[in-house]
mmCIF file of C-alpha atoms and ligand atoms in Angstrom:
data_model
loop_
_atom_site.group_PDB
_atom_site.id
_atom_site.type_symbol
_atom_site.label_atom_id
_atom_site.label_comp_id
_atom_site.label_asym_id
_atom_site.label_seq_id
_atom_site.Cartn_x
_atom_site.Cartn_y
_atom_site.Cartn_z
ATOM 1 C CA MET A 1 0.000 0.000 0.000
ATOM 2 C CA SER A 2 2.729 2.460 0.965
ATOM 3 C CA ASP A 3 4.340 1.806 -2.431
ATOM 4 C CA LEU A 4 1.128 2.864 -4.170
ATOM 5 C CA LEU A 5 0.857 5.984 -1.998
ATOM 6 C CA SER A 6 4.451 6.960 -2.702
ATOM 7 C CA LYS A 7 3.804 6.537 -6.427
ATOM 8 C CA ILE A 8 0.776 8.838 -6.119
ATOM 9 C CA ALA A 9 2.909 11.379 -4.225
ATOM 10 C CA GLU A 10 5.538 11.174 -6.969
ATOM 11 C CA CYS A 11 2.907 11.828 -9.673
ATOM 12 C CA ILE A 12 1.776 14.963 -7.840
ATOM 13 C CA GLU A 13 5.332 16.137 -7.216
ATOM 14 C CA PHE A 14 6.267 15.818 -10.890
ATOM 15 C CA GLY A 15 2.870 16.736 -12.365
ATOM 16 C CA LYS A 16 2.037 13.371 -13.965
ATOM 17 C CA ILE A 17 -1.706 13.591 -14.590
ATOM 18 C CA ASN A 18 -2.511 10.314 -16.347
ATOM 19 C CA LYS A 19 -1.048 7.741 -18.720
ATOM 20 C CA ALA A 20 -1.851 9.798 -21.821
ATOM 21 C CA ALA A 21 -0.067 12.898 -20.499
ATOM 22 C CA PRO A 22 3.351 13.442 -22.133
ATOM 23 C CA PHE A 23 4.602 15.489 -19.161
ATOM 24 C CA PRO A 24 6.995 15.009 -17.455
ATOM 25 C CA PRO A 25 9.128 13.418 -20.196
ATOM 26 C CA GLN A 26 10.825 10.983 -17.804
ATOM 27 C CA MET A 27 7.409 9.524 -16.855
ATOM 28 C CA LYS A 28 6.002 9.297 -20.398
ATOM 29 C CA GLY A 29 3.901 6.145 -20.914
ATOM 30 C CA LEU A 30 3.541 5.485 -17.190
ATOM 31 C CA VAL A 31 0.231 5.682 -15.354
ATOM 32 C CA GLY A 32 -0.430 8.911 -13.467
ATOM 33 C CA ALA A 33 -2.263 10.313 -10.456
ATOM 34 C CA ASP A 34 -5.604 9.585 -12.125
ATOM 35 C CA GLU A 35 -5.155 5.826 -12.645
ATOM 36 C CA LEU A 36 -3.193 5.275 -9.421
ATOM 37 C CA THR A 37 -5.813 6.953 -7.243
ATOM 38 C CA LYS A 38 -8.525 4.796 -8.836
ATOM 39 C CA LEU A 39 -6.401 1.687 -8.311
ATOM 40 C CA ALA A 40 -5.732 2.592 -4.672
ATOM 41 C CA LEU A 41 -9.467 2.905 -4.004
ATOM 42 C CA GLU A 42 -10.139 -0.417 -5.780
ATOM 43 C CA GLU A 43 -7.472 -2.065 -3.621
ATOM 44 C CA GLY A 44 -9.191 -0.805 -0.492
ATOM 45 C CA VAL A 45 -6.763 1.939 0.537
ATOM 46 C CA ILE A 46 -8.549 4.290 2.948
ATOM 47 C CA PRO A 47 -9.473 7.497 1.033
ATOM 48 C CA GLN A 48 -8.147 9.659 3.889
ATOM 49 C CA ASP A 49 -4.739 7.968 3.498
ATOM 50 C CA ILE A 50 -4.751 8.630 -0.241
ATOM 51 C CA LEU A 51 -5.235 12.316 0.544
ATOM 52 C CA THR A 52 -2.853 12.742 3.461
ATOM 53 C CA LYS A 53 -0.172 10.125 2.727
ATOM 54 C CA GLY A 54 -0.220 10.409 -1.072
ATOM 55 C CA LEU A 55 -1.556 13.586 -2.646
ATOM 56 C CA MET A 56 -0.629 16.001 0.150
ATOM 57 C CA VAL A 57 2.889 14.591 0.467
ATOM 58 C CA GLY A 58 3.504 15.300 -3.230
ATOM 59 C CA MET A 59 1.991 18.776 -3.037
ATOM 60 C CA GLU A 60 4.094 19.715 -0.045
ATOM 61 C CA LYS A 61 7.265 18.698 -1.904
ATOM 62 C CA VAL A 62 6.284 20.951 -4.833
ATOM 63 C CA GLY A 63 5.545 23.824 -2.452
ATOM 64 C CA VAL A 64 8.966 23.575 -0.859
ATOM 65 C CA LYS A 65 10.737 23.289 -4.226
ATOM 66 C CA PHE A 66 8.805 26.321 -5.535
ATOM 67 C CA ARG A 67 9.790 28.375 -2.499
ATOM 68 C CA GLU A 68 13.428 27.380 -3.063
ATOM 69 C CA ASN A 69 13.207 28.312 -6.778
ATOM 70 C CA LYS A 70 13.917 24.704 -7.768
ATOM 71 C CA VAL A 71 10.709 24.580 -9.852
ATOM 72 C CA PHE A 72 8.665 27.344 -11.483
ATOM 73 C CA VAL A 73 5.028 28.289 -12.110
ATOM 74 C CA PRO A 74 4.346 25.798 -14.984
ATOM 75 C CA GLN A 75 5.536 22.846 -12.886
ATOM 76 C CA VAL A 76 3.296 23.915 -9.994
ATOM 77 C CA LEU A 77 0.356 24.189 -12.393
ATOM 78 C CA MET A 78 0.988 20.628 -13.666
ATOM 79 C CA SER A 79 1.140 19.352 -10.094
ATOM 80 C CA ALA A 80 -2.107 21.147 -9.279
ATOM 81 C CA LYS A 81 -3.730 19.621 -12.374
ATOM 82 C CA ALA A 82 -2.578 16.124 -11.339
ATOM 83 C CA MET A 83 -3.914 16.798 -7.846
ATOM 84 C CA SER A 84 -7.336 17.984 -9.042
ATOM 85 C CA THR A 85 -7.633 15.000 -11.397
ATOM 86 C CA ALA A 86 -7.006 12.620 -8.497
ATOM 87 C CA MET A 87 -9.371 14.563 -6.236
ATOM 88 C CA VAL A 88 -12.279 13.795 -8.578
ATOM 89 C CA HIS A 89 -12.098 10.178 -7.361
ATOM 90 C CA LEU A 90 -12.052 11.286 -3.714
ATOM 91 C CA LYS A 91 -14.934 13.767 -4.032
ATOM 92 C CA PRO A 92 -17.673 11.254 -3.070
ATOM 93 C CA TYR A 93 -15.794 10.519 0.177
ATOM 94 C CA PHE A 94 -15.607 14.239 1.002
ATOM 95 C CA LEU A 95 -19.357 14.439 0.597
ATOM 96 C CA THR A 96 -20.027 11.491 2.927
ATOM 97 C CA GLY A 97 -17.564 12.905 5.464
ATOM 98 C CA GLU A 98 -15.306 9.855 5.158
ATOM 99 C CA VAL A 99 -12.457 12.136 4.106
ATOM 100 C CA LYS A 100 -12.028 15.201 6.266
ATOM 101 C CA GLN A 101 -10.382 18.433 5.203
ATOM 102 C CA LYS A 102 -8.347 20.503 7.652
ATOM 103 C CA GLY A 103 -10.600 23.539 7.558
ATOM 104 C CA LYS A 104 -11.796 26.286 5.257
ATOM 105 C CA PHE A 105 -9.794 29.045 3.622
ATOM 106 C CA ILE A 106 -11.420 31.998 1.874
ATOM 107 C CA ILE A 107 -9.221 33.808 -0.625
ATOM 108 C CA GLY A 108 -9.587 36.760 -2.964
ATOM 109 C CA THR A 109 -7.582 39.432 -4.742
ATOM 110 C CA VAL A 110 -8.522 42.722 -3.121
ATOM 111 C CA GLU A 111 -10.731 45.520 -4.415
ATOM 112 C CA GLY A 112 -9.357 47.274 -7.501
ATOM 113 C CA ASP A 113 -6.907 44.496 -8.342
ATOM 114 C CA LEU A 114 -7.393 42.073 -11.230
ATOM 115 C CA HIS A 115 -4.197 40.024 -10.900
ATOM 116 C CA ASP A 116 -5.084 36.417 -10.166
ATOM 117 C CA ILE A 117 -2.169 34.203 -11.205
ATOM 118 C CA GLY A 118 -0.483 34.298 -7.789
ATOM 119 C CA LYS A 119 -3.805 34.070 -5.971
ATOM 120 C CA ASN A 120 -4.710 30.972 -8.003
ATOM 121 C CA LEU A 121 -1.381 29.345 -7.205
ATOM 122 C CA VAL A 122 -1.941 30.018 -3.527
ATOM 123 C CA SER A 123 -5.463 28.508 -3.773
ATOM 124 C CA MET A 124 -4.143 25.377 -5.429
ATOM 125 C CA MET A 125 -1.368 24.869 -2.907
ATOM 126 C CA VAL A 126 -3.674 25.401 0.064
ATOM 127 C CA GLU A 127 -6.262 23.027 -1.413
ATOM 128 C CA GLY A 128 -3.547 20.520 -2.243
ATOM 129 C CA ASN A 129 -2.547 20.571 1.400
ATOM 130 C CA GLY A 130 -5.951 19.448 2.567
ATOM 131 C CA TRP A 131 -7.969 22.638 3.020
ATOM 132 C CA GLU A 132 -11.309 23.475 1.457
ATOM 133 C CA VAL A 133 -10.801 26.682 -0.531
ATOM 134 C CA ILE A 134 -13.523 29.223 -1.214
ATOM 135 C CA ASP A 135 -12.144 31.431 -3.974
ATOM 136 C CA LEU A 136 -13.936 34.771 -4.273
ATOM 137 C CA GLY A 137 -11.989 35.784 -7.396
ATOM 138 C CA THR A 138 -10.540 39.217 -8.079
ATOM 139 C CA ASP A 139 -11.561 42.807 -7.240
ATOM 140 C CA VAL A 140 -13.179 41.611 -4.023
ATOM 141 C CA LYS A 141 -14.613 44.267 -1.727
ATOM 142 C CA ALA A 142 -14.753 44.094 2.070
ATOM 143 C CA ASP A 143 -18.467 43.238 2.220
ATOM 144 C CA ARG A 144 -17.967 40.113 0.101
ATOM 145 C CA PHE A 145 -15.178 38.879 2.359
ATOM 146 C CA VAL A 146 -17.319 39.553 5.416
ATOM 147 C CA ALA A 147 -20.339 37.756 3.921
ATOM 148 C CA ALA A 148 -18.187 34.727 3.046
ATOM 149 C CA ILE A 149 -16.691 34.594 6.554
ATOM 150 C CA LYS A 150 -20.169 34.702 8.077
ATOM 151 C CA GLU A 151 -21.306 31.931 5.745
ATOM 152 C CA HIS A 152 -18.236 29.723 6.362
ATOM 153 C CA LYS A 153 -17.811 29.946 10.110
ATOM 154 C CA GLY A 154 -14.266 29.438 11.370
ATOM 155 C CA ALA A 155 -12.721 29.931 7.946
ATOM 156 C CA PHE A 156 -9.323 31.566 7.598
ATOM 157 C CA VAL A 157 -9.029 34.427 5.129
ATOM 158 C CA GLY A 158 -6.364 35.257 2.551
ATOM 159 C CA LEU A 159 -5.998 38.626 0.825
ATOM 160 C CA SER A 160 -3.805 38.940 -2.254
ATOM 161 C CA ALA A 161 -2.642 42.198 -3.893
ATOM 162 C CA LEU A 162 -0.166 42.893 -6.675
ATOM 163 C CA LEU A 163 -0.355 46.677 -6.934
ATOM 164 C CA THR A 164 0.988 49.300 -4.572
ATOM 165 C CA THR A 165 -2.253 51.154 -5.261
ATOM 166 C CA THR A 166 -4.449 48.230 -4.165
ATOM 167 C CA MET A 167 -2.424 46.861 -1.256
ATOM 168 C CA VAL A 168 -3.758 49.826 0.731
ATOM 169 C CA ASN A 169 -7.241 48.316 0.353
ATOM 170 C CA MET A 170 -6.014 45.407 2.450
ATOM 171 C CA GLU A 171 -6.140 47.662 5.497
ATOM 172 C CA LYS A 172 -9.744 48.660 4.867
ATOM 173 C CA ILE A 173 -10.746 45.041 4.253
ATOM 174 C CA THR A 174 -8.866 43.704 7.275
ATOM 175 C CA LYS A 175 -10.526 46.308 9.517
ATOM 176 C CA ALA A 176 -13.987 45.500 8.140
ATOM 177 C CA ILE A 177 -13.395 41.787 8.716
ATOM 178 C CA LYS A 178 -12.111 42.291 12.259
ATOM 179 C CA ASN A 179 -15.055 44.593 13.066
ATOM 180 C CA ALA A 180 -17.615 42.100 11.803
ATOM 181 C CA VAL A 181 -15.929 38.880 12.991
ATOM 182 C CA PRO A 182 -13.201 39.763 15.535
ATOM 183 C CA GLU A 183 -11.927 36.195 15.852
ATOM 184 C CA ALA A 184 -11.355 35.834 12.081
ATOM 185 C CA LYS A 185 -7.726 35.292 11.110
ATOM 186 C CA VAL A 186 -6.582 37.354 8.143
ATOM 187 C CA THR A 187 -3.496 36.456 6.110
ATOM 188 C CA VAL A 188 -1.953 38.669 3.430
ATOM 189 C CA GLY A 189 0.453 38.225 0.533
ATOM 190 C CA GLY A 190 1.430 39.381 -2.934
ATOM 191 C CA ALA A 191 4.496 40.999 -4.467
ATOM 192 C CA PRO A 192 4.332 44.486 -2.829
ATOM 193 C CA VAL A 193 3.286 43.206 0.618
ATOM 194 C CA ASN A 194 5.694 42.495 3.479
ATOM 195 C CA LYS A 195 5.683 41.569 7.170
ATOM 196 C CA ASP A 196 5.860 45.174 8.393
ATOM 197 C CA PHE A 197 2.859 46.118 6.276
ATOM 198 C CA CYS A 198 0.975 43.086 7.569
ATOM 199 C CA GLU A 199 1.595 44.155 11.157
ATOM 200 C CA LYS A 200 0.774 47.787 10.422
ATOM 201 C CA ILE A 201 -2.673 46.965 9.043
ATOM 202 C CA GLY A 202 -3.510 44.533 11.852
ATOM 203 C CA ALA A 203 -3.514 41.350 9.758
ATOM 204 C CA ASP A 204 -2.523 38.119 11.462
ATOM 205 C CA ALA A 205 0.052 36.626 9.120
ATOM 206 C CA TYR A 206 2.100 37.340 6.018
ATOM 207 C CA SER A 207 3.811 34.929 3.709
ATOM 208 C CA PRO A 208 5.808 35.730 0.591
ATOM 209 C CA ASP A 209 4.894 32.354 -0.945
ATOM 210 C CA PRO A 210 2.156 29.697 -0.877
ATOM 211 C CA GLN A 211 4.173 27.190 1.139
ATOM 212 C CA GLY A 212 4.723 29.660 3.988
ATOM 213 C CA LEU A 213 0.983 30.297 4.083
ATOM 214 C CA VAL A 214 0.243 26.559 4.198
ATOM 215 C CA GLU A 215 2.719 26.188 7.056
ATOM 216 C CA TYR A 216 1.056 29.054 8.955
ATOM 217 C CA LEU A 217 -2.411 27.536 8.442
ATOM 218 C CA ASN A 218 -1.187 24.157 9.658
ATOM 219 C CA THR A 219 0.126 25.737 12.866
ATOM 220 C CA GLN A 220 -3.386 27.034 13.538
ATOM 221 C CA LEU A 221 -4.977 23.572 13.684
ATOM 222 C CA ASN A 222 -6.263 22.537 17.101
HETATM 223 CO CO1 B1M B 1 0.136 43.889 -13.931
HETATM 224 N N1 B1M B 1 1.427 44.871 -12.863
HETATM 225 N N2 B1M B 1 -0.943 45.509 -14.169
HETATM 226 N N3 B1M B 1 -0.921 42.800 -15.125
HETATM 227 N N4 B1M B 1 1.517 42.581 -13.856
HETATM 228 C C1 B1M B 1 2.528 44.117 -12.270
HETATM 229 C C2 B1M B 1 2.148 43.608 -10.895
HETATM 230 C C3 B1M B 1 3.661 45.216 -12.240
HETATM 231 C C4 B1M B 1 4.736 44.954 -11.168
HETATM 232 C C5 B1M B 1 4.286 45.346 -13.652
HETATM 233 C C6 B1M B 1 5.339 46.423 -13.720
HETATM 234 O O1 B1M B 1 5.026 47.569 -13.832
HETATM 235 N N5 B1M B 1 6.605 46.045 -13.643
HETATM 236 C C7 B1M B 1 2.840 46.532 -12.013
HETATM 237 C C8 B1M B 1 2.597 46.919 -10.565
HETATM 238 C C9 B1M B 1 3.426 48.113 -10.137
HETATM 239 C C10 B1M B 1 3.151 48.459 -8.747
HETATM 240 O O2 B1M B 1 2.047 48.567 -8.306
HETATM 241 N N6 B1M B 1 4.223 48.661 -8.015
HETATM 242 C C11 B1M B 1 1.569 46.202 -12.754
HETATM 243 C C12 B1M B 1 0.650 47.168 -13.249
HETATM 244 C C13 B1M B 1 1.057 48.614 -13.073
HETATM 245 C C14 B1M B 1 -0.562 46.828 -13.888
HETATM 246 C C15 B1M B 1 -1.610 47.771 -14.458
HETATM 247 C C16 B1M B 1 -1.941 48.990 -13.604
HETATM 248 C C17 B1M B 1 -1.113 48.156 -15.864
HETATM 249 C C18 B1M B 1 -1.996 49.172 -16.548
HETATM 250 O O3 B1M B 1 -3.092 48.859 -16.920
HETATM 251 N N7 B1M B 1 -1.447 50.347 -16.656
HETATM 252 C C19 B1M B 1 -2.839 46.831 -14.613
HETATM 253 C C20 B1M B 1 -3.717 46.837 -13.353
HETATM 254 C C21 B1M B 1 -5.005 46.077 -13.567
HETATM 255 C C22 B1M B 1 -5.711 45.896 -12.256
HETATM 256 O O4 B1M B 1 -5.415 44.984 -11.523
HETATM 257 N N8 B1M B 1 -6.645 46.795 -11.942
HETATM 258 C C23 B1M B 1 -2.177 45.500 -14.779
HETATM 259 C C24 B1M B 1 -2.714 44.458 -15.505
HETATM 260 C C25 B1M B 1 -2.109 43.229 -15.702
HETATM 261 C C26 B1M B 1 -2.669 42.140 -16.607
HETATM 262 C C27 B1M B 1 -4.188 42.051 -16.614
HETATM 263 C C28 B1M B 1 -2.181 42.442 -18.014
HETATM 264 C C29 B1M B 1 -1.906 40.874 -16.081
HETATM 265 C C30 B1M B 1 -2.686 40.102 -15.006
HETATM 266 C C31 B1M B 1 -3.289 38.827 -15.550
HETATM 267 C C32 B1M B 1 -3.839 37.983 -14.445
HETATM 268 O O5 B1M B 1 -3.400 38.004 -13.310
HETATM 269 N N9 B1M B 1 -4.825 37.194 -14.811
HETATM 270 C C33 B1M B 1 -0.694 41.497 -15.427
HETATM 271 C C34 B1M B 1 0.486 40.781 -15.106
HETATM 272 C C35 B1M B 1 0.555 39.340 -15.592
HETATM 273 C C36 B1M B 1 1.556 41.342 -14.371
HETATM 274 C C37 B1M B 1 2.937 40.757 -14.079
HETATM 275 C C38 B1M B 1 3.710 40.751 -15.410
HETATM 276 C C39 B1M B 1 2.973 39.360 -13.511
HETATM 277 C C40 B1M B 1 2.166 39.169 -12.236
HETATM 278 C C41 B1M B 1 2.125 37.682 -11.925
HETATM 279 O O6 B1M B 1 1.171 37.010 -12.243
HETATM 280 N N10 B1M B 1 3.215 37.140 -11.350
HETATM 281 C C42 B1M B 1 3.543 41.778 -13.030
HETATM 282 C C43 B1M B 1 5.014 42.070 -13.221
HETATM 283 C C44 B1M B 1 5.881 40.988 -12.661
HETATM 284 O O7 B1M B 1 5.601 40.466 -11.570
HETATM 285 N N11 B1M B 1 6.881 40.616 -13.375
HETATM 286 C C45 B1M B 1 2.593 42.912 -13.125
HETATM 287 C C46 B1M B 1 3.368 35.694 -11.120
HETATM 288 C C47 B1M B 1 2.701 35.288 -9.811
HETATM 289 C C48 B1M B 1 2.922 33.796 -9.612
HETATM 290 O O8 B1M B 1 3.336 35.978 -8.761
HETATM 291 O O9 B1M B 1 1.266 37.277 -8.193
HETATM 292 O O10 B1M B 1 3.471 37.757 -7.025
HETATM 293 P P1 B1M B 1 2.541 36.810 -7.654
HETATM 294 O O11 B1M B 1 2.150 35.717 -6.569
HETATM 295 C C49 B1M B 1 3.113 35.044 -5.797
HETATM 296 C C50 B1M B 1 3.449 35.720 -4.465
HETATM 297 O O12 B1M B 1 3.291 37.110 -4.493
HETATM 298 C C51 B1M B 1 2.607 35.015 -3.470
HETATM 299 O O13 B1M B 1 2.473 33.701 -3.980
HETATM 300 C C52 B1M B 1 2.467 33.718 -5.408
HETATM 301 C C53 B1M B 1 3.216 32.526 -5.885
HETATM 302 O O14 B1M B 1 4.552 32.583 -5.455
HETATM 303 N N12 B1M B 1 1.268 35.493 -3.144
HETATM 304 C C54 B1M B 1 0.743 35.260 -1.913
HETATM 305 C C55 B1M B 1 0.345 36.128 -3.897
HETATM 306 N N13 B1M B 1 -0.770 36.329 -3.191
HETATM 307 C C56 B1M B 1 -0.559 35.799 -1.962
HETATM 308 C C57 B1M B 1 -1.388 35.702 -0.841
HETATM 309 C C58 B1M B 1 -0.876 35.078 0.301
HETATM 310 C C59 B1M B 1 0.417 34.560 0.324
HETATM 311 C C60 B1M B 1 1.230 34.643 -0.771
HETATM 312 O O15 B1M B 1 -1.575 34.941 1.432
HETATM 313 C C61 B1M B 1 -2.927 35.278 1.473
#
């Protein structure tokens, strides 16, 4: 069983979606995350183990390599694609509650800002690490964040901004969130943002990259 789970982890790490996928070249012709996840379920592997000991292990390796500049955006996108293909087979077990996610994470690019490539990468990495992600998209105003937090009780929040002109909206949004739901934890990131800014606006955590955010979220688990 552990051999099958390590093969699944390897497919996620290297972005091997299925047998037909030509990427990565060194795994051409081999089965991918799609077939292996199906096989694992057929062989009776517990769905929770497929998630935590297979898929999430691979995703974490990609996150660390990305942070260390050992892989780049396209590789992360292939890993995320392999992950989402495998997740299709696990979906029914999420619905029955047989597979549990770590918690909920609401993310959006802040008001005035249309950049979503980084935000999407963050979403994929957080989801790939076992969290349910509620993605509000781009140009998200404070009231939409607040409504989502009220709807998804206990969810963590992530604000992304790429412009120096929109990062200032993070302060307004963070204040609105804290006013409406004082216990809500707000995380911030994006190219112009840094730790000092995070502290100045009263947000709870800053990470320059998706992996750091995942690590912060994992420290918040009870
Ligand atoms: Co825009 N743009 N852009 N742009 N754009 C930048 C950001 C800019 C630096 C380019 C430049 O001038 N050199 C500049 C900002 C300058 C500044 O504010 N200091 C800029 C500008 C000025 C603009 C416009 C104003 C241009 C104009 O119209 N005059 C305009 C604004 C539109 C708007 O938002 N209202 C604009 C438009 C666009 C496009 C639509 C053309 C396009 C966006 C397409 C899209 O996102 N769907 C675009 C792009 C692609 C860029 C660049 C080239 C690339 C941004 C990107 O996707 N990076 C960018 C220049 C550059 O960076 N080379 C630029 C890759 C991405 C993976 O990185 O988003 O940083 P990033 O995300 C990282 C981390 O920051 C972190 O994790 C991610 C993965 O590592 N992260 C988080 C992100 N969010 C996080 C949240 C977290 C934690 C980590 O926790 C919650």
